[in-house]
Amino acid sequence: MFGEDDIVRSHKGRAVLIFNIVIACFVIILIRLWYLQIYKGDEFYKYSVQNRLRKETVKAPRGMIFSRNNELLVHNVPRFDAIIVPQYLTNKKETLSKLAKILEMSEKSIYGILKKNSYQARYRPIIIKKNISRKEVAVIETENSKMPGVSVQTFISREYADKEIGSHALGYISEISQQQLPTYRERDNFHYKLGDFIGQAGIEKNFDLDLRGEDGYQFMEVDARGRMKRLIGGKNLFAGIENKPATPGNNIRLTIDRDMQKMAYDTLEGKVGAAVAVDVNSGEILAMVSRPSFDPTEFSRGLTAKYWKKLSQDEFKPMTDRTIQEHYSPGSTFKTFTAIAALEEKIITANQEINCPPTFRLGRRVFHDWKRGGHGLTDVYKSLRRSVDVYFYKIGVKLDIDILSDYAKQFGFSSKTGVPLPREIPGLLPYKEWKLKKTGEPWQKGETLSCVIGQSYVLATPIQLAMAYATIANGGKLLQPYLLKEIFSSDGTIRKKFSPKVVNTVTVSQESLEHVKKGLYQVANHRKGTAWWYRGRGIRMAGKSGTSQVRSMTKKELFSRCVDMPYKDRHHGIFVAFAPFDNPKVAVAAVVEHGCSGSGAAAPVVRNVIETYMKKYEPETYAKYAKEDKENARRIYLKEKKIRDEAARKLKESTEDDE
């Protein structure tokens, strides 16, 4: 039998082991406590403090956009959104019922928004209603204690001063979509997040990274229900926790002149079309307008279904930028380049007169001039002044289409201009090889006759027409159009400046250019010119009218009144000009869809824009020319009155003799 001592001795080793284990556990606990409270104490203290805080992103204000004369075109304004943070949402039914009444929404729609966003973390805010009124803001702030989890979030929204005017060039911003995230992150090497607003069109899109700035953040102390108690400044209890201010985006100064832009837009009132004005010596875009248009502010505020339906169902496509995203047959405005090619190829000389009857026959096909009785003897000046179709038909039978296209290409046709805007299209110039690949059929001589007058396969955008005529005006330098003068920071530091860029110098003699310039001058300044009645005073513009047919027409339709045709069958009206003739400064192209004639529909747009330029930038020249034009008009009136009076006198004498 074992005694008590034997039993104690037999358990002693086990007791020592247990004792050592207990001591070891206490040592481990003490070490862990030392690690947590002393070694990591400051860090975990900071974490514990942060549990009382909420970190909120401070959105960086986007850079502002100015006109060439420092007028503010795009700026930022505060917007208020009603939000819910699900983490702090208690008394859900009661809270949502109160919120629905304040926002004049149904409870069902609020529940739907919460359900739609249920996949995201509960601490992230969910926007229930955007752009709430200041009255709604005040009520929510007053009732905040009774609606845990509900608050108002301030957001910086984009405001476009001139609304629809020039909106295609400026573009718009809207919230990035789930589908865009991976593409845009890779494209810009920037970590976009859901909820970020990005440029979706125009300048806002192409220069988004320059405009967007860098977001900051701030900490605020909250209670158990997530309600803000105070903002944190990094002192006392919260030492070491610092807010990061947002860095504003860079500002942009454009080449756009606001007055010219507004004039172009106003003159296009009630029309579908576009206008572009450029500086002929630098390539700066002075005006760029497309109608119908849209209000980009609506996108920044959060596009409503009603407004989007209005835009998307409009048959005239207000979201399309007709200056660069729509091309047209240039019509008679292309005859200028046919004349240049013919002069250079020695097919004609400037003063050589060619008889131009009402029609021209090629094989079994008869080509009609726009004038029923024809034009008789015609030289290159008259061919442009009166836009004589038969003159160019006779050139067309001698001019190879590839040669014509090569000359036109030098002036920028069939190539993107390089304007810094998205989705520009290149237009089209036909070549024999191009047609063979496209249709499998060889080029026909009759097709050249359609192309020499700017119809058939020839297509051009308004900005291409403006740059092509600017090239004629400046003596042969094809410039790349640009919209930005400079990018500068909020403190005024210039980040980047933009300067003229010559894309091509045409291999055309100055003599040929001077001949066509003279013809273009007569279009608006000769009594028989097609744009005589729309020439204006004080601007001395030189240009070309064009009528672009939208479909083939019978002889009867060709000579019928355009305004009597169905709207969709009417010709487009095109006019392109530069001014002043003796020292060109500005070139303007305008297209009016289904406007019937270039002189009647588009010329007034061009005239008004050029007149705005002359009054603003060349006031002395404008005043001088206006005075001379007034005197010339009076001389012409008196001369014609004298002729009429003499004719009336002779008629009276003849009548008396008969009696």
XYZ file of C-alpha atoms in Angstrom:
659
model
C 0.000 0.000 0.000
C 1.137 3.541 -0.752
C 1.270 6.126 1.975
C 0.318 9.790 1.608
C 3.905 10.773 1.007
C 4.149 8.328 -1.842
C 1.009 9.768 -3.414
C 2.314 13.334 -3.073
C 5.632 12.322 -4.599
C 3.889 10.609 -7.500
C 1.921 13.833 -8.357
C 4.713 16.271 -7.687
C 6.121 16.101 -11.215
C 2.708 16.627 -12.680
C 2.052 19.606 -10.407
C 5.385 21.174 -11.357
C 4.490 20.754 -15.026
C 1.079 22.375 -14.535
C 2.654 25.157 -12.502
C 5.192 25.800 -15.241
C 2.460 25.825 -17.867
C 0.450 28.361 -15.840
C 3.522 30.525 -15.311
C 4.339 30.278 -19.024
C 0.789 31.306 -19.928
C 1.019 34.321 -17.631
C 4.369 35.213 -19.172
C 2.886 34.952 -22.655
C -0.079 37.092 -21.612
C 2.234 39.648 -20.045
C 4.411 39.712 -23.168
C 1.336 40.095 -25.350
C 0.027 42.882 -23.117
C 3.430 44.578 -23.310
C 3.415 44.196 -27.079
C -0.120 45.583 -27.454
C -0.013 48.308 -24.816
C 3.593 49.432 -24.887
C 5.334 48.362 -28.079
C 2.217 48.813 -30.277
C 0.365 51.044 -27.869
C 0.543 54.237 -29.876
C -0.535 52.512 -33.048
C -3.510 50.731 -31.485
C -4.454 53.848 -29.590
C -4.630 55.582 -32.943
C -6.849 52.761 -34.262
C -9.148 53.024 -31.254
C -9.455 56.741 -31.767
C -10.209 56.229 -35.442
C -13.107 53.953 -34.502
C -14.773 57.126 -33.280
C -14.043 58.840 -36.571
C -15.425 58.682 -40.074
C -13.111 59.319 -42.998
C -14.787 61.187 -45.805
C -13.401 61.873 -49.250
C -13.046 65.540 -50.165
C -13.609 65.760 -53.889
C -11.137 67.884 -55.802
C -12.750 70.748 -57.700
C -12.349 70.305 -61.446
C -10.371 72.956 -63.231
C -12.306 75.795 -64.781
C -12.524 76.527 -68.507
C -12.137 80.061 -69.867
C -12.583 81.688 -73.269
C -9.642 83.306 -75.087
C -10.636 86.593 -73.402
C -10.746 85.066 -69.895
C -14.519 84.830 -69.702
C -15.618 81.928 -67.523
C -17.299 79.234 -69.612
C -17.283 76.277 -67.200
C -17.073 76.421 -63.409
C -18.130 74.519 -60.283
C -21.140 74.945 -58.001
C -22.188 73.023 -54.867
C -24.813 70.320 -55.191
C -26.591 68.615 -52.307
C -27.488 64.920 -52.223
C -29.538 63.055 -49.628
C -27.617 59.947 -48.523
C -28.023 56.960 -46.236
C -25.176 55.071 -44.550
C -26.645 51.555 -43.942
C -24.195 50.901 -41.068
C -25.969 53.517 -38.937
C -29.508 52.984 -40.192
C -31.698 52.049 -37.201
C -35.469 52.251 -36.864
C -35.397 51.575 -40.580
C -39.127 51.685 -41.266
C -39.733 54.876 -39.316
C -36.627 56.602 -40.717
C -37.384 55.789 -44.353
C -41.002 56.853 -43.923
C -39.915 60.301 -42.685
C -37.283 60.616 -45.419
C -39.812 59.728 -48.138
C -42.097 62.548 -47.015
C -39.248 65.091 -46.914
C -37.960 64.164 -50.381
C -41.442 63.643 -51.836
C -40.535 60.116 -52.878
C -42.262 56.802 -52.345
C -40.918 54.492 -49.658
C -40.846 51.748 -52.279
C -38.405 53.691 -54.460
C -36.076 54.305 -51.476
C -36.144 50.613 -50.561
C -35.371 49.856 -54.206
C -32.311 52.124 -54.176
C -31.035 50.494 -50.978
C -31.566 47.031 -52.428
C -29.811 47.973 -55.668
C -26.743 49.064 -53.689
C -26.827 46.296 -51.091
C -23.725 44.647 -52.588
C -21.421 47.434 -51.376
C -19.915 47.779 -47.897
C -22.373 49.000 -45.240
C -20.193 51.938 -44.276
C -20.332 53.418 -47.793
C -23.015 56.083 -48.340
C -25.843 55.472 -50.790
C -27.279 58.431 -52.682
C -31.061 58.442 -52.356
C -31.794 61.684 -54.212
C -29.488 64.040 -56.087
C -29.764 67.803 -56.338
C -32.104 68.252 -53.396
C -33.370 71.752 -52.714
C -32.055 73.960 -49.920
C -35.395 73.541 -48.185
C -34.950 69.740 -48.195
C -31.396 70.203 -46.908
C -32.652 72.319 -44.009
C -35.374 69.825 -43.027
C -32.988 66.847 -43.096
C -30.438 68.707 -40.970
C -33.159 69.712 -38.503
C -34.561 66.166 -38.253
C -31.116 64.544 -38.243
C -31.371 63.253 -34.653
C -34.600 61.436 -35.484
C -33.235 59.837 -38.645
C -29.996 57.978 -37.803
C -27.943 57.109 -40.899
C -29.509 59.874 -43.007
C -27.475 62.960 -43.891
C -26.712 65.477 -46.608
C -23.623 65.185 -48.784
C -22.213 68.201 -50.580
C -20.959 67.542 -54.080
C -19.205 69.887 -56.491
C -21.248 69.997 -59.681
C -20.308 71.353 -63.095
C -21.975 74.506 -64.392
C -21.793 75.559 -68.063
C -22.327 79.308 -68.350
C -23.750 79.336 -71.879
C -25.711 76.085 -71.565
C -26.309 74.693 -75.088
C -23.923 77.112 -76.830
C -20.757 75.274 -77.815
C -21.606 72.296 -75.624
C -20.282 69.745 -78.139
C -16.799 71.257 -77.996
C -16.820 71.705 -74.218
C -18.296 68.266 -73.577
C -19.810 67.122 -70.281
C -19.057 64.987 -67.235
C -21.059 62.179 -65.695
C -20.559 59.313 -63.279
C -18.269 56.542 -64.484
C -20.087 53.284 -65.173
C -19.172 49.780 -64.056
C -18.399 48.883 -67.678
C -16.068 51.872 -68.126
C -13.991 51.256 -64.999
C -11.477 48.661 -66.306
C -11.117 50.337 -69.695
C -10.531 53.818 -68.314
C -8.204 52.615 -65.549
C -5.993 50.971 -68.137
C -6.245 53.871 -70.586
C -5.346 56.622 -68.107
C -3.297 54.604 -65.613
C -5.523 56.125 -62.937
C -7.474 54.307 -60.222
C -11.011 55.483 -60.931
C -13.703 54.402 -58.458
C -17.448 53.995 -58.738
C -18.977 57.342 -57.946
C -16.225 59.282 -59.712
C -17.335 61.794 -62.316
C -15.288 61.842 -65.504
C -15.297 63.695 -68.799
C -17.463 61.853 -71.304
C -17.197 64.128 -74.364
C -15.368 67.121 -75.821
C -12.669 69.006 -73.918
C -13.929 67.498 -70.651
C -13.064 64.024 -71.958
C -9.828 64.623 -73.831
C -8.284 66.651 -71.000
C -9.929 64.880 -68.068
C -6.683 64.121 -66.223
C -5.618 67.764 -66.431
C -8.974 69.008 -65.171
C -9.820 66.499 -62.455
C -7.251 67.321 -59.723
C -6.498 65.065 -56.734
C -9.076 64.150 -54.072
C -8.317 64.713 -50.384
C -9.980 63.440 -47.207
C -11.065 64.638 -43.779
C -11.908 62.939 -40.487
C -14.972 63.741 -38.400
C -15.943 62.489 -34.965
C -19.253 60.604 -34.977
C -21.521 59.147 -32.319
C -22.755 55.572 -32.173
C -25.394 56.345 -34.767
C -22.923 57.795 -37.262
C -24.003 61.408 -36.743
C -21.272 63.978 -37.020
C -20.224 65.682 -33.788
C -17.309 67.744 -35.051
C -14.559 67.947 -37.653
C -11.117 66.852 -36.516
C -8.158 69.216 -36.669
C -5.379 66.861 -35.519
C -4.942 68.199 -31.969
C -5.272 66.855 -28.417
C -7.043 63.500 -28.386
C -6.673 63.082 -32.141
C -3.037 64.130 -32.502
C -1.360 62.427 -35.446
C -4.568 62.093 -37.447
C -4.290 64.624 -40.226
C -6.726 65.687 -42.917
C -5.518 65.900 -46.496
C -6.823 68.861 -48.505
C -7.977 68.301 -52.077
C -5.788 69.636 -54.884
C -7.844 71.523 -57.500
C -7.507 70.533 -61.140
C -5.718 72.667 -63.692
C -7.622 75.364 -65.545
C -7.878 75.612 -69.324
C -7.917 78.705 -71.504
C -9.499 78.052 -74.890
C -9.024 79.740 -78.254
C -12.810 80.199 -78.473
C -14.221 83.713 -78.740
C -17.447 83.780 -76.757
C -19.108 86.534 -78.822
C -18.439 84.767 -82.139
C -19.639 81.506 -80.639
C -22.876 83.101 -79.477
C -23.420 84.828 -82.833
C -23.009 81.553 -84.732
C -25.431 79.805 -82.384
C -28.034 82.575 -82.536
C -27.896 82.835 -86.345
C -28.507 79.073 -86.582
C -31.676 79.481 -84.510
C -34.421 77.223 -85.868
C -31.992 75.439 -88.204
C -30.146 72.141 -88.153
C -26.485 72.640 -88.926
C -23.048 73.718 -87.818
C -20.533 76.539 -88.050
C -16.766 76.696 -87.523
C -14.571 79.811 -87.458
C -10.763 79.628 -87.463
C -7.822 82.014 -87.441
C -6.299 81.543 -90.914
C -2.752 82.280 -89.714
C -2.625 80.144 -86.563
C -5.315 77.471 -86.817
C -6.969 78.645 -83.582
C -10.654 77.738 -83.470
C -12.600 80.914 -82.745
C -16.100 79.438 -82.833
C -17.441 75.900 -83.025
C -21.182 75.370 -82.885
C -23.569 72.542 -83.714
C -27.377 72.712 -83.587
C -29.535 71.285 -82.180
C -27.567 71.041 -78.971
C -27.874 69.911 -75.341
C -27.296 71.363 -71.880
C -24.192 69.679 -70.391
C -25.112 70.916 -66.895
C -27.931 68.366 -66.873
C -25.385 65.534 -67.133
C -23.294 66.882 -64.272
C -26.290 67.217 -61.962
C -27.396 63.680 -62.684
C -29.280 63.067 -65.901
C -33.021 62.609 -65.506
C -34.874 59.987 -67.497
C -37.117 62.712 -68.945
C -34.231 64.771 -70.307
C -32.395 61.736 -71.714
C -35.583 60.570 -73.445
C -35.923 64.011 -75.031
C -32.347 63.865 -76.368
C -32.333 60.239 -77.488
C -35.674 60.437 -79.315
C -34.942 63.697 -81.153
C -34.714 62.848 -84.866
C -32.133 65.612 -85.390
C -29.634 63.965 -83.006
C -28.638 66.811 -80.668
C -25.785 64.734 -79.191
C -24.003 64.590 -82.577
C -21.312 67.218 -83.118
C -21.955 68.154 -86.742
C -18.708 70.135 -86.965
C -16.552 66.983 -86.815
C -18.832 63.933 -86.585
C -20.994 64.523 -89.658
C -19.809 64.845 -93.237
C -21.613 66.300 -96.219
C -21.182 66.544 -99.953
C -19.471 69.963 -100.140
C -21.352 70.905 -103.320
C -20.102 73.951 -105.203
C -17.677 74.901 -102.406
C -15.523 72.081 -103.833
C -15.401 73.759 -107.275
C -12.644 76.012 -105.908
C -10.312 73.020 -105.640
C -11.348 71.686 -109.036
C -10.382 75.085 -110.479
C -7.001 74.938 -108.696
C -6.299 71.451 -110.083
C -7.314 72.518 -113.620
C -5.124 75.638 -113.495
C -2.146 73.688 -112.179
C -2.578 70.933 -114.769
C -2.848 73.552 -117.570
C -6.284 72.292 -118.578
C -7.458 75.917 -118.475
C -6.009 79.381 -118.072
C -7.606 81.992 -115.858
C -8.833 84.260 -118.658
C -9.712 81.509 -121.132
C -13.411 81.674 -121.968
C -15.393 78.483 -122.457
C -18.926 78.439 -123.825
C -21.309 77.046 -121.221
C -24.771 76.111 -122.540
C -27.569 74.819 -120.248
C -26.492 71.170 -120.567
C -23.478 68.972 -121.160
C -23.733 65.511 -122.716
C -21.403 62.635 -121.922
C -22.367 59.463 -123.748
C -26.079 58.944 -123.222
C -26.220 60.989 -120.035
C -27.126 64.683 -119.959
C -25.729 66.855 -117.154
C -27.732 70.004 -116.391
C -26.489 73.370 -115.218
C -28.347 74.930 -112.290
C -29.400 77.815 -114.576
C -31.985 76.875 -117.224
C -30.564 79.164 -119.916
C -26.892 78.430 -119.278
C -24.160 81.035 -118.743
C -22.551 81.529 -122.128
C -18.847 82.423 -122.301
C -17.226 81.786 -118.932
C -13.700 82.197 -117.523
C -12.443 80.896 -114.183
C -13.609 84.018 -112.308
C -17.131 83.833 -113.663
C -17.190 80.069 -113.081
C -16.758 80.702 -109.346
C -18.758 83.930 -109.207
C -21.792 82.349 -110.860
C -21.012 78.734 -109.856
C -21.236 77.524 -113.473
C -21.755 73.734 -113.474
C -21.138 73.171 -117.200
C -17.758 74.923 -116.978
C -16.638 72.306 -114.467
C -18.233 69.443 -116.397
C -16.023 70.396 -119.341
C -13.004 70.407 -117.029
C -14.090 67.037 -115.618
C -13.764 65.170 -118.924
C -10.096 66.229 -119.077
C -9.176 65.903 -115.390
C -8.278 62.492 -113.961
C -10.095 61.774 -110.681
C -6.876 60.631 -108.983
C -5.185 63.926 -109.855
C -8.154 65.938 -108.577
C -8.199 63.963 -105.321
C -4.436 64.435 -104.882
C -4.818 68.218 -105.111
C -7.802 68.264 -102.749
C -5.974 66.032 -100.276
C -3.260 68.678 -99.945
C -5.895 71.028 -98.529
C -6.903 68.536 -95.829
C -9.818 66.683 -97.416
C -10.266 62.983 -96.516
C -8.021 63.290 -93.438
C -8.847 64.074 -89.831
C -7.830 67.626 -89.015
C -6.339 66.605 -85.663
C -8.603 68.869 -83.617
C -8.321 67.702 -79.967
C -11.865 66.367 -79.726
C -13.104 62.759 -79.719
C -14.793 60.902 -82.558
C -13.745 63.103 -85.494
C -14.411 61.494 -88.884
C -12.114 61.900 -91.923
C -14.540 62.570 -94.796
C -13.859 61.032 -98.209
C -12.076 61.617 -101.505
C -12.569 58.961 -104.186
C -9.749 57.260 -106.085
C -9.969 54.685 -108.864
C -8.379 52.001 -106.709
C -10.689 52.870 -103.805
C -13.801 52.353 -105.925
C -12.484 49.109 -107.385
C -11.889 47.707 -103.886
C -15.226 48.988 -102.593
C -17.518 47.940 -105.442
C -15.427 45.720 -107.678
C -16.193 48.050 -110.606
C -13.847 50.386 -112.494
C -14.141 54.162 -112.330
C -16.438 55.811 -114.888
C -15.804 59.215 -116.484
C -19.350 60.319 -115.618
C -18.531 59.875 -111.928
C -15.737 62.428 -112.259
C -18.252 64.966 -113.536
C -20.275 64.576 -110.338
C -17.165 64.836 -108.164
C -15.797 68.039 -109.758
C -18.878 69.904 -108.490
C -18.608 68.377 -105.010
C -21.284 65.701 -105.282
C -21.239 61.886 -105.460
C -18.467 60.301 -103.377
C -16.864 63.545 -102.148
C -17.602 64.139 -98.449
C -16.257 66.737 -96.029
C -16.871 67.951 -92.486
C -17.477 71.654 -91.736
C -14.131 71.929 -89.949
C -12.336 70.486 -93.010
C -13.990 73.114 -95.220
C -12.962 75.907 -92.854
C -9.341 74.697 -92.759
C -9.214 74.201 -96.552
C -10.330 77.786 -97.222
C -7.987 79.047 -94.502
C -5.192 77.350 -96.463
C -6.150 79.320 -99.578
C -6.369 82.532 -97.544
C -2.929 82.218 -95.913
C -1.112 81.315 -99.116
C -0.925 77.536 -98.907
C -0.220 76.459 -95.295
C -2.545 73.743 -94.025
C -2.677 74.193 -90.258
C -3.828 71.828 -87.554
C -6.788 73.415 -85.772
C -6.454 73.718 -82.015
C -8.820 74.660 -79.215
C -6.520 75.176 -76.222
C -4.276 78.187 -75.745
C -2.854 77.019 -72.421
C -3.321 74.890 -69.324
C -2.550 76.615 -66.021
C -2.794 75.767 -62.322
C -5.003 77.463 -59.753
C -2.102 79.719 -58.739
C -1.619 80.867 -62.335
C 1.433 78.752 -63.191
C 1.426 77.802 -66.881
C 1.564 74.012 -67.222
C 1.401 73.819 -70.993
C 1.084 76.226 -73.932
C -0.168 75.361 -77.395
C 1.121 76.868 -80.612
C 0.387 76.691 -84.373
C 1.363 73.537 -86.225
C 1.725 73.375 -90.023
C 0.481 70.008 -91.285
C 1.278 70.573 -94.960
C 2.406 73.222 -97.421
C 0.519 72.782 -100.675
C 2.456 72.369 -103.926
C 0.253 74.868 -105.719
C 1.561 78.043 -107.328
C 0.717 81.396 -105.765
C -0.570 82.445 -109.182
C -3.269 79.774 -109.129
C -4.213 80.660 -105.554
C -4.534 84.337 -106.500
C -6.789 83.494 -109.449
C -9.234 81.514 -107.281
C -9.070 84.166 -104.548
C -10.183 86.755 -107.084
C -13.077 84.530 -108.151
C -14.083 83.938 -104.523
C -14.030 87.688 -103.885
C -16.434 88.236 -106.753
C -18.869 85.683 -105.294
C -19.765 88.193 -102.560
C -18.651 91.507 -104.051
C -19.749 91.379 -107.697
C -23.290 92.326 -108.667
C -23.720 88.930 -110.336
C -22.115 86.955 -107.507
C -24.207 84.224 -105.886
C -23.718 85.777 -102.422
C -23.996 89.466 -103.418
C -27.136 90.021 -101.330
C -25.496 88.491 -98.232
C -22.118 90.219 -98.437
C -22.597 92.525 -95.440
C -20.699 95.772 -94.967
C -17.244 96.366 -93.601
C -16.000 92.785 -93.909
C -14.957 92.301 -97.574
C -15.316 88.546 -97.441
C -14.345 86.163 -100.219
C -16.117 82.844 -100.313
C -18.150 80.220 -102.098
C -21.736 79.093 -101.805
C -22.692 75.471 -102.250
C -25.845 73.435 -102.640
C -25.472 69.821 -101.623
C -28.084 67.450 -103.028
C -29.218 64.754 -100.628
C -30.483 62.451 -103.412
C -30.574 62.150 -107.198
C -33.138 64.373 -108.876
C -35.088 64.341 -112.105
C -34.903 67.320 -114.459
C -38.308 68.467 -113.234
C -37.237 68.265 -109.576
C -33.933 69.970 -110.343
C -35.663 73.128 -111.530
C -38.548 73.049 -109.056
C -38.660 75.219 -105.944
C -36.611 73.581 -103.214
C -38.831 74.947 -100.427
C -41.794 73.118 -101.956
C -40.073 69.752 -101.554
C -40.506 67.529 -98.474
C -38.054 68.672 -95.782
C -35.849 65.568 -95.969
C -35.477 65.951 -99.771
C -34.297 69.555 -99.682
C -30.662 70.365 -100.467
C -28.163 71.233 -97.761
C -26.941 74.833 -97.866
C -23.189 75.420 -97.458
C -21.114 78.583 -97.416
C -17.392 79.049 -96.714
C -15.528 82.356 -96.683
C -12.495 84.219 -95.384
C -12.035 87.921 -94.608
C -10.911 90.574 -95.071
C -9.945 89.770 -98.653
C -6.770 91.877 -98.861
C -5.386 90.679 -95.485
C -7.207 87.499 -94.427
C -7.608 86.918 -90.695
C -10.563 84.596 -90.234
C -12.240 81.772 -92.174
C -15.755 80.517 -91.468
C -17.666 77.492 -92.749
C -21.382 76.937 -92.186
C -23.696 74.083 -93.131
C -27.487 74.237 -92.835
C -29.111 70.851 -93.374
C -31.997 70.988 -95.855
C -31.515 74.754 -96.096
C -32.028 74.681 -99.898
C -29.202 77.094 -100.816
C -25.786 78.032 -99.528
C -26.252 81.748 -100.119
C -29.711 81.987 -98.569
C -29.309 79.633 -95.599
C -25.617 79.446 -94.691
C -24.145 82.750 -95.936
C -25.926 84.853 -93.273
C -24.332 82.693 -90.565
C -20.859 83.194 -92.044
C -21.436 86.906 -92.618
C -22.602 87.536 -89.039
C -19.707 85.621 -87.492
C -17.128 87.440 -89.632
C -18.768 90.770 -88.858
C -18.514 90.019 -85.124
C -14.815 89.254 -85.585
C -14.132 92.426 -87.578
C -15.924 94.696 -85.120
C -14.067 93.180 -82.186
C -10.549 92.591 -83.504
C -10.269 94.877 -86.568
C -12.480 97.862 -85.648
C -10.555 100.446 -87.683
C -10.517 98.288 -90.810
C -14.193 97.484 -90.308
C -15.111 101.178 -89.979
C -13.073 102.066 -93.085
C -14.617 99.301 -95.206
C -18.126 99.987 -93.907
C -17.849 103.625 -94.966
C -16.522 102.675 -98.419
C -19.201 100.008 -98.854
C -21.919 102.492 -97.962
C -20.593 104.983 -100.492
C -20.305 102.274 -103.168
C -23.848 101.129 -102.474
C -25.089 104.693 -102.905
C -23.170 105.087 -106.183
C -24.631 101.840 -107.496
C -28.116 102.904 -106.429
C -27.818 106.308 -108.142
C -26.350 104.719 -111.275
C -29.147 102.159 -111.490
C -31.744 104.832 -110.728
C -30.376 106.926 -113.580
C -30.618 103.919 -115.924
C -34.190 103.221 -114.795
C -35.189 106.874 -115.155
C -33.659 107.026 -118.648
C -35.480 103.847 -119.653
C -38.745 105.274 -118.305
C -38.194 108.539 -120.208
C -37.554 106.720 -123.480
C -40.616 104.544 -122.963
C -42.734 107.634 -122.342
C -41.386 109.377 -125.458
C -41.995 106.249 -127.529
C -45.582 106.077 -126.288
C -46.178 109.773 -127.098
C -44.748 109.314 -130.622
C -47.073 106.372 -131.239
C -50.013 108.480 -130.203
